[in-house]
Amino acid sequence: MLAYLLRRSLYAIPILIGVNLITFALFFVVNSPDDMARMQLGVKRVTPEAIAKWKVERGYDKPLFFNAQAEGVGVLTDTILFAKSARMFVGDFGRAEDGRDIAREITTRMGPSLAIALPTFILGLYVTVSFALLLTFFRGSYLDIWGVVLCVALMSISGLFYIIGGQFLISKLWRLVPISGYSGGLDAWKFLILPVLIGVISGIGSSARWYRTIFLEEIGRDYVRTARAKGLSEVAVLFRHVLRNAMIPILTGVVVVIPLLFMGSLLTESFFGIPGLGSYTIDAINAQDFAVVRAMVFIGSVLYIAGLMLTDISYTFVDPRIRFE
Amino acid sequence: MTFLPVILWSDVLIWLLVLAAIVLGVLSSRNPPLRAAWQRVGRSRPGMAAATVLMAFVLVGLLDSLHYRPRLESREAGQPVAYSVEVLSLLDAMVTPLRTRSEKTYSQPLATRAYTKEAFDVRDADGSLRQVRDFPRLKFGGAHLGDDEARRDDDIVKRVLAAEALACAILAGIALGGSYLLARRHACSARQIWSALWRGELSVAWHAVLATLGLLLLLLMPLAVLSVDYHVFGTDKVGQDVLYQILKSVRTALVIGLVTTLVMLPLSILLGILAGYFRGWVDDLIQYLYTTLSSIPGVLLIAAAVLMMQVIIDTHPQWFATAAERADLRLLALCFILGVTSWTGLCRLLRGETLKLRELEYIQAAQAFGVSDLRIILRHILPNLMHIVIIALVMDFSSLVLAEAVLSYVGIGVDPTMISFGTMINNARMEMAREPMVWWSLAAAFVFMFTLVLAANLLADAVRDAFDPRLAGSS
Amino acid sequence: MSQDSQSILSVRGLRMGFASGYAHTRQVLAAVDGIDFAVHAGETLALLGESGCGKSATALSLLRLLPAAGRILGGEVCFDGRDLLQLPESEMRTVRGGGMAMIFQEPATSLNPVMTVGRQIGEVLERHLDLTGAATRQRALELLDAVGIADAQRRLDEFPFQLSGGMKQRVMIAVALAGHPKLLIADEPTTALDVTIQAQILDLLRRLQAERGMGMLLITHDLGVVAQMAHRVGVMYAGEIVEEAPRNAFFASPRHPYSQKLFAALPDLARRGGRLETIAGQVPSLAAMPTGCRFAERCPHAWERCRDESPGWHEAGESHRVRCHLMAEPGRAVAPVPRPVTLVIPLVDPRPALLAVRDLAVHFPIRRGVLQLTVGQVRAVDGVSLDLVRGRTLALVGESGCGKTTVGKAILQLVKPTAGRIELEERELNGLSRAELRPLRRRMQMIFQDPFASLNPRLSVGEIIGEGMSALGVNTQSAGRNDAVVALLQEVGLDPAAAGRYPHEFSGGQRQRIAIARALAVQPELIICDEPTSALDVSVQAQILNLLKALQDDLGLAYLFITHNFAVVDYLAHEVAVMYLGRIVERGLVDEVLRSPRHPYTQALLSAVPSPRLDAQPECIRLAGEMPSPANPPAGCHFHPRCPQASALCRASYPETSRLTATHAVRCHLFGSAEQNK
């Protein structure tokens, strides 16, 4: 088992390098820093001097791969590849357009993001799995049929409408909670409750339907027939046998997103004015702040890969075949 | 010529897709197992109802995919013919009043007056000018009523009734004509066909099609009739008719949903089969490729790619003759980026299935004949993956349409000048905060987008059940 | 049926069916149509029938465990004085696992993969005996001991994937026994197991039944298993029981034409050289059940009455009942046409071998650890040599996992051999490029085991058969190819119109004919048959064997026949090679190996095959344990851990080949010293 986990973690290294190279290529090879400067400065102010100044300010004036003028290791380190891409491995993301340190900004914004994403994730998982189990228990009945219809309808609504509708109904019409905003400390709950609720509801449709398919697939298996032949009740069959086997495919989709919770949600945060990483990213996109977007792409991939490894670890808990290999 | 045809890249791809659909149809009809699967789709009532709704959307989209530039009225004879820089589509031409009758700003659905008060001068009886603040009369909305605005409600009711009558007549015509054709094909009387149809005994769920068609006609006919003289869904901030925006959004959604799959399909099919069939280092390489790509969160990768694309477009303005061409290229680039970021899932699926298939005995039998790898892939593997590809195609459509809205909202979607559900929602979002609230844009966008995506999802379900016997058995 | 007072289960008029079709055309097609039987305490009733006759559906109906589309349509199931079909679901659950327990065909999928063995047994104990905690564990331990699992203490905490197939079925039996059932339903309990393991499991079931005085309903398609296990036999056909008799009476004189045909279709030595009896046609589909006798279409004796009127029960002896009009009008019976039996088996064929395999080895690497380094080899095939002459059949026999299929694939170069030589008429195959191999591929072809996986569902039959011809450049003109396809279809006994149809329209036996036609299309000299009949019913198996035999006589084909079924070997083969763990342990002419086996493994294997006759059951040699993994074969003779005659020498070294006669050779230390020098 240890060898299995170790092998999986070793596999992450080439992937991380690949991600790093892809982001580098996207940001510096597809367009030259000159193009970016022209775009940022706008047509009126474009002069060769302005471009040069813009590049120097951001450290984009170095060569891409090899610096023939530098000495020693500088040939490799005094380049954009090293300074802007490779240094991200050690958490150095550089500065945003407004001059702030990106790494520090990220650490302070993680909290609010997590405050919404984590409850949404846990509550959402609980609600969807329970709903799917309910549908599975009453499979073939009208409850099941209409439940699936509801799921399909729910998943046909754009996430934007959930947020707009929720804000309109609960905050504007009923005035139950503030429409947006955030505060640290304990009274944050009144800002969090609506986004969490909306996050849970908007996820029900597709997840519950998917889990139901998994449960139904498991229910058709031979061991379920054996369990019924033992005289177990349908509830015992569902919880003791089906749920535990269905956990294996469910975990594949679920565990991988846990680290990504740190990244927050773009839509929710921007609509509710939560100062998290999601709104940070959106602001950066709108302001065309390349350094921040680059940093977020890299962090997102690192978290995803961490999620893959978490998935591998979680398999060893639910699947004895891997645990004992 | 009175117009200059303009062929946008997305038009080419859309009509290519239509061609591909026809080819797929012909191929399917020749291959009994595929034909049987499509027949199962045909028997599914929700599936056929959804397909009918989708056909309506596709019709709008196709009409909107034939573009031209009208000739400018030349002032003097002898001057070279000049064409407008504005690119129009066949749909634009058909709904010209909707496009051209712009008000000044917001107006409610079916309103005859604007939504906000405005100050304007009124000449009193004594001839003196007086400034009043009132809701100004709309230029086009209910213009035919003249000053007799009180007649509006009567007029609307009359028009709706007439429209419904017309809808019923058309429906009856379709039903009679359809059952006559079916009766001829089945060689029995129209009455027998009619009763068989409603008992659902025909091999295609025509009753679902007919019912959906009826519902569509009853709902849309009044809209069409009223839209001649009213703004049925109101107007937006710059006074543009919302119904027109909805119609234009349909094409954008279809392009995103369909062209994207066109981009990703060849890539995922090729790589998936190569990885699964040849295994070894080919497999390792392809797996590495898709794991790496899929480990970058989709939205962020799209954001990065779109930002870079914007830089390219902005720094090369000389490439585009018209704004429409620029918007079109951006739309295509978005499709391409979405395609590149979303091929990994299907590729993984196809690789797994190919791994299973290549161990099957009929593949080994072919290998025992010394059949070449290429031929084995084309004859034995690809046809047996088709059901997965078709399922993926219809399943992805709805999620792509939804994704477009989110991306456009985030600012990394289609060109802001291009009308789409996403840009409509994005614009309308500010209007929700207004007092009094402007709700109609959002409501219209919601209803039509929901209908489109729901229909796509229902069709996807029917197709999946019909093509995947394993899943069909479990539910 | 007179002893109803003693019966623990009595079924009357049970009918069940499956819902099919779409919304408005939905209907329920009866799969079991009014059957009656009873099971007494301490007695085994065997329900015998071919696939699709409704025997498994019957068993599941008794427990009311039908799949979603299944419906019980009527009748009564009296168990313990209550009609199970009337019980509310909650009371039914106390019957399941408590009064009546069931074991299934596939031990590999019937156990929950993520639950320990102890928990799966404990669940029943908690449910039906109200045991808790340590008592549960103690009882589970006793049960594992009772079903003969060694080291039960450790096994309790293991998961099913850590157990071998035979052990899984033992655990299934322990689960079934846990609730002290009065009736055990065993649905094909040994069909998925190898013959030596089957013998162990059948022994175990017999012993447990005797100890506990349970009634047992055994569902099987295997006359041999019936002969060993049953006290009474019920023969099912198309949803009805057509004959019911005590075992001895049944085996002495089966009275229903269908039962008689089942016996006649069994291949064995007595029928060697001749043709096997076959049953024409197929079991009628559920949607098109005939109104009269359901067997009439296929019955050689049938007359109008059989087609019009469903026969009632006729007494044929002491509690022997038959549903056949012949019992009322015995004069109608048609005398069977005696078939000429020719027994011509040449002793040694002087011609040079068509196929010569020398020291063939196929090893698959095992990769482990962080860097996936190769840490060992699965020696699937480890030094196999064999010769095959034109027009003859060599049977390669062994249990699953012994490497016999890999040998076949390696000869065809579908799997790359690790070492050794394969010569097709003195032309070395190993190391040839694909282009060099292509002309040789015309000369050897393969027929696969699974008729459902061996035909591409997306191609028409004509395209399937034509594929080899186009790939190998035979009949390149399309007109000529179409004629050739038609001729081939006729040769394998199919309608030429089949060329335009698709595989899903054909039954298993017909599909296997198509596969044979595909192989014949390139006019090969050697055909490797990989268990071509093991997925087929007995009556269909006979048709395919007849066809193979006739083709050999007409075309002079050589067969390498890979199988685990000795009856087929006896009928079809000229020579036999027995494989164990990647090596051939004994080979010789059929008579030598089957009549006087010398290797202890061959002896045990032969004795473990349940014979479908009562008189001929030899003393069974029971083998302990199961075949080890080829990744880690035992030192010395691979067979020594299971061998009843193993000595110290066997543990030390692998025996050399000893020639007993010119044709009979064996690899065993028992013969090494005396006859080493030929």
CSV table of C-alpha atoms in Angstrom, one decimal, chain C residues 469-641:
chain,number,residue,atom,x,y,z
C,469,MET,CA,-10.7,-13.6,-47.2
C,470,SER,CA,-10.1,-10.0,-47.9
C,471,ALA,CA,-7.3,-9.7,-45.4
C,472,LEU,CA,-5.5,-12.7,-46.8
C,473,GLY,CA,-6.3,-12.1,-50.4
C,474,VAL,CA,-8.5,-15.1,-51.0
C,475,ASN,CA,-11.3,-14.6,-53.5
C,476,THR,CA,-10.5,-11.0,-54.1
C,477,GLN,CA,-13.4,-10.5,-56.6
C,478,SER,CA,-16.5,-9.6,-54.7
C,479,ALA,CA,-18.8,-11.9,-56.7
C,480,GLY,CA,-16.5,-14.8,-56.1
C,481,ARG,CA,-16.4,-13.9,-52.4
C,482,ASN,CA,-20.2,-13.8,-52.2
C,483,ASP,CA,-20.4,-17.3,-53.7
C,484,ALA,CA,-17.8,-18.5,-51.3
C,485,VAL,CA,-19.7,-17.0,-48.3
C,486,VAL,CA,-22.9,-18.8,-49.4
C,487,ALA,CA,-21.0,-22.1,-49.9
C,488,LEU,CA,-19.5,-21.7,-46.4
C,489,LEU,CA,-22.8,-21.0,-44.8
C,490,GLN,CA,-24.2,-24.1,-46.3
C,491,GLU,CA,-21.2,-26.1,-45.3
C,492,VAL,CA,-21.8,-25.2,-41.6
C,493,GLY,CA,-25.5,-25.8,-41.9
C,494,LEU,CA,-26.9,-22.3,-42.1
C,495,ASP,CA,-29.3,-20.7,-44.5
C,496,PRO,CA,-27.4,-18.7,-47.2
C,497,ALA,CA,-29.8,-15.8,-46.5
C,498,ALA,CA,-28.0,-15.4,-43.1
C,499,ALA,CA,-25.2,-13.5,-44.9
C,500,GLY,CA,-27.2,-10.3,-44.8
C,501,ARG,CA,-28.2,-10.6,-41.2
C,502,TYR,CA,-26.5,-9.5,-38.0
C,503,PRO,CA,-25.1,-11.6,-35.2
C,504,HIS,CA,-27.7,-10.6,-32.6
C,505,GLU,CA,-30.3,-12.4,-34.6
C,506,PHE,CA,-28.7,-15.8,-34.0
C,507,SER,CA,-28.6,-18.2,-31.1
C,508,GLY,CA,-25.4,-19.3,-29.4
C,509,GLY,CA,-25.1,-22.5,-31.5
C,510,GLN,CA,-25.7,-20.7,-34.7
C,511,ARG,CA,-23.2,-18.0,-33.8
C,512,GLN,CA,-20.6,-20.7,-33.2
C,513,ARG,CA,-21.4,-22.1,-36.7
C,514,ILE,CA,-20.7,-18.6,-38.1
C,515,ALA,CA,-17.4,-18.5,-36.2
C,516,ILE,CA,-16.5,-21.9,-37.7
C,517,ALA,CA,-17.4,-20.6,-41.2
C,518,ARG,CA,-15.3,-17.6,-40.7
C,519,ALA,CA,-12.3,-19.8,-39.8
C,520,LEU,CA,-13.0,-22.1,-42.8
C,521,ALA,CA,-13.2,-19.2,-45.2
C,522,VAL,CA,-9.4,-19.1,-45.7
C,523,GLN,CA,-9.2,-22.8,-46.1
C,524,PRO,CA,-6.9,-23.5,-43.2
C,525,GLU,CA,-5.2,-26.8,-42.4
C,526,LEU,CA,-5.1,-26.3,-38.7
C,527,ILE,CA,-7.9,-25.0,-36.5
C,528,ILE,CA,-7.3,-24.2,-32.9
C,529,CYS,CA,-10.6,-24.7,-31.1
C,530,ASP,CA,-10.6,-22.9,-27.7
C,531,GLU,CA,-13.4,-24.5,-25.7
C,532,PRO,CA,-15.9,-24.0,-28.6
C,533,THR,CA,-18.7,-25.8,-26.9
C,534,SER,CA,-18.3,-24.9,-23.2
C,535,ALA,CA,-20.8,-22.0,-23.4
C,536,LEU,CA,-23.4,-24.1,-25.1
C,537,ASP,CA,-26.2,-26.4,-24.0
C,538,VAL,CA,-25.7,-30.2,-24.3
C,539,SER,CA,-28.0,-30.6,-27.3
C,540,VAL,CA,-26.4,-27.7,-29.1
C,541,GLN,CA,-22.9,-28.9,-28.1
C,542,ALA,CA,-23.7,-32.2,-29.9
C,543,GLN,CA,-24.6,-30.3,-33.1
C,544,ILE,CA,-21.3,-28.4,-33.1
C,545,LEU,CA,-19.2,-31.5,-32.3
C,546,ASN,CA,-20.9,-33.3,-35.2
C,547,LEU,CA,-20.1,-30.4,-37.5
C,548,LEU,CA,-16.5,-30.3,-36.4
C,549,LYS,CA,-16.2,-34.0,-36.9
C,550,ALA,CA,-17.7,-34.0,-40.3
C,551,LEU,CA,-15.5,-31.1,-41.4
C,552,GLN,CA,-12.5,-33.0,-40.3
C,553,ASP,CA,-13.5,-36.0,-42.3
C,554,ASP,CA,-14.3,-34.0,-45.4
C,555,LEU,CA,-11.5,-31.5,-45.4
C,556,GLY,CA,-8.7,-33.3,-43.5
C,557,LEU,CA,-8.4,-30.6,-40.9
C,558,ALA,CA,-6.2,-30.9,-37.9
C,559,TYR,CA,-7.7,-29.6,-34.6
C,560,LEU,CA,-5.9,-28.5,-31.5
C,561,PHE,CA,-8.8,-28.8,-29.2
C,562,ILE,CA,-8.5,-26.9,-26.0
C,563,THR,CA,-11.0,-28.0,-23.4
C,564,HIS,CA,-11.7,-29.0,-19.8
C,565,ASN,CA,-14.4,-31.5,-20.7
C,566,PHE,CA,-13.3,-35.1,-20.9
C,567,ALA,CA,-16.5,-36.3,-22.4
C,568,VAL,CA,-15.8,-34.1,-25.5
C,569,VAL,CA,-12.2,-35.3,-25.6
C,570,ASP,CA,-13.3,-38.9,-25.5
C,571,TYR,CA,-15.7,-38.3,-28.4
C,572,LEU,CA,-13.6,-36.2,-30.7
C,573,ALA,CA,-9.8,-36.5,-30.0
C,574,HIS,CA,-7.2,-38.8,-31.2
C,575,GLU,CA,-4.5,-37.7,-28.8
C,576,VAL,CA,-4.6,-36.0,-25.5
C,577,ALA,CA,-2.2,-33.8,-23.6
C,578,VAL,CA,-3.0,-32.9,-20.0
C,579,MET,CA,-1.7,-29.6,-18.7
C,580,TYR,CA,-1.0,-28.5,-15.2
C,581,LEU,CA,0.4,-25.1,-14.3
C,582,GLY,CA,2.0,-24.3,-17.7
C,583,ARG,CA,3.4,-27.7,-18.4
C,584,ILE,CA,2.1,-30.9,-20.1
C,585,VAL,CA,2.2,-33.6,-17.4
C,586,GLU,CA,0.9,-36.5,-19.5
C,587,ARG,CA,0.2,-37.1,-23.1
C,588,GLY,CA,-0.7,-40.0,-25.3
C,589,LEU,CA,-3.5,-41.6,-27.4
C,590,VAL,CA,-7.0,-41.1,-26.1
C,591,ASP,CA,-7.3,-44.6,-25.0
C,592,GLU,CA,-4.0,-44.6,-23.1
C,593,VAL,CA,-4.6,-41.4,-21.2
C,594,LEU,CA,-8.3,-41.8,-20.5
C,595,ARG,CA,-8.5,-45.5,-19.9
C,596,SER,CA,-5.2,-46.0,-18.1
C,597,PRO,CA,-4.0,-42.6,-16.8
C,598,ARG,CA,-0.7,-42.7,-15.1
C,599,HIS,CA,0.0,-39.3,-13.7
C,600,PRO,CA,-1.7,-38.8,-10.3
C,601,TYR,CA,-3.2,-35.5,-11.6
C,602,THR,CA,-4.8,-37.1,-14.6
C,603,GLN,CA,-6.1,-39.9,-12.5
C,604,ALA,CA,-7.6,-37.4,-10.0
C,605,LEU,CA,-9.0,-35.2,-12.8
C,606,LEU,CA,-10.7,-38.2,-14.5
C,607,SER,CA,-12.1,-39.5,-11.3
C,608,ALA,CA,-13.5,-36.2,-10.4
C,609,VAL,CA,-15.7,-35.9,-13.5
C,610,PRO,CA,-19.2,-36.8,-12.4
C,611,SER,CA,-20.4,-39.5,-14.8
C,612,PRO,CA,-24.0,-39.3,-16.1
C,613,ARG,CA,-24.4,-43.0,-15.3
C,614,LEU,CA,-25.1,-44.7,-12.0
C,615,ASP,CA,-23.0,-47.9,-12.6
C,616,ALA,CA,-19.8,-46.3,-13.8
C,617,GLN,CA,-18.9,-44.0,-10.9
C,618,PRO,CA,-15.3,-44.9,-10.1
C,619,GLU,CA,-13.7,-44.4,-6.8
C,620,CYS,CA,-13.1,-40.7,-6.6
C,621,ILE,CA,-9.6,-39.4,-5.8
C,622,ARG,CA,-10.1,-36.2,-4.0
C,623,LEU,CA,-7.4,-33.5,-4.5
C,624,ALA,CA,-6.7,-31.2,-1.6
C,625,GLY,CA,-6.5,-27.5,-2.3
C,626,GLU,CA,-6.5,-25.7,-5.6
C,627,MET,CA,-4.1,-25.0,-8.4
C,628,PRO,CA,-1.4,-22.5,-7.2
C,629,SER,CA,-0.7,-19.3,-9.0
C,630,PRO,CA,1.6,-19.6,-12.0
C,631,ALA,CA,3.3,-16.5,-10.7
C,632,ASN,CA,4.7,-18.5,-7.8
C,633,PRO,CA,4.7,-22.2,-8.7
C,634,PRO,CA,5.8,-24.7,-5.9
C,635,ALA,CA,9.3,-25.9,-6.0
C,636,GLY,CA,10.0,-29.3,-7.5
C,637,CYS,CA,7.1,-31.0,-9.1
C,638,HIS,CA,4.3,-28.3,-9.4
C,639,PHE,CA,1.8,-30.9,-8.4
C,640,HIS,CA,3.4,-32.2,-5.2
C,641,PRO,CA,1.4,-30.1,-2.7
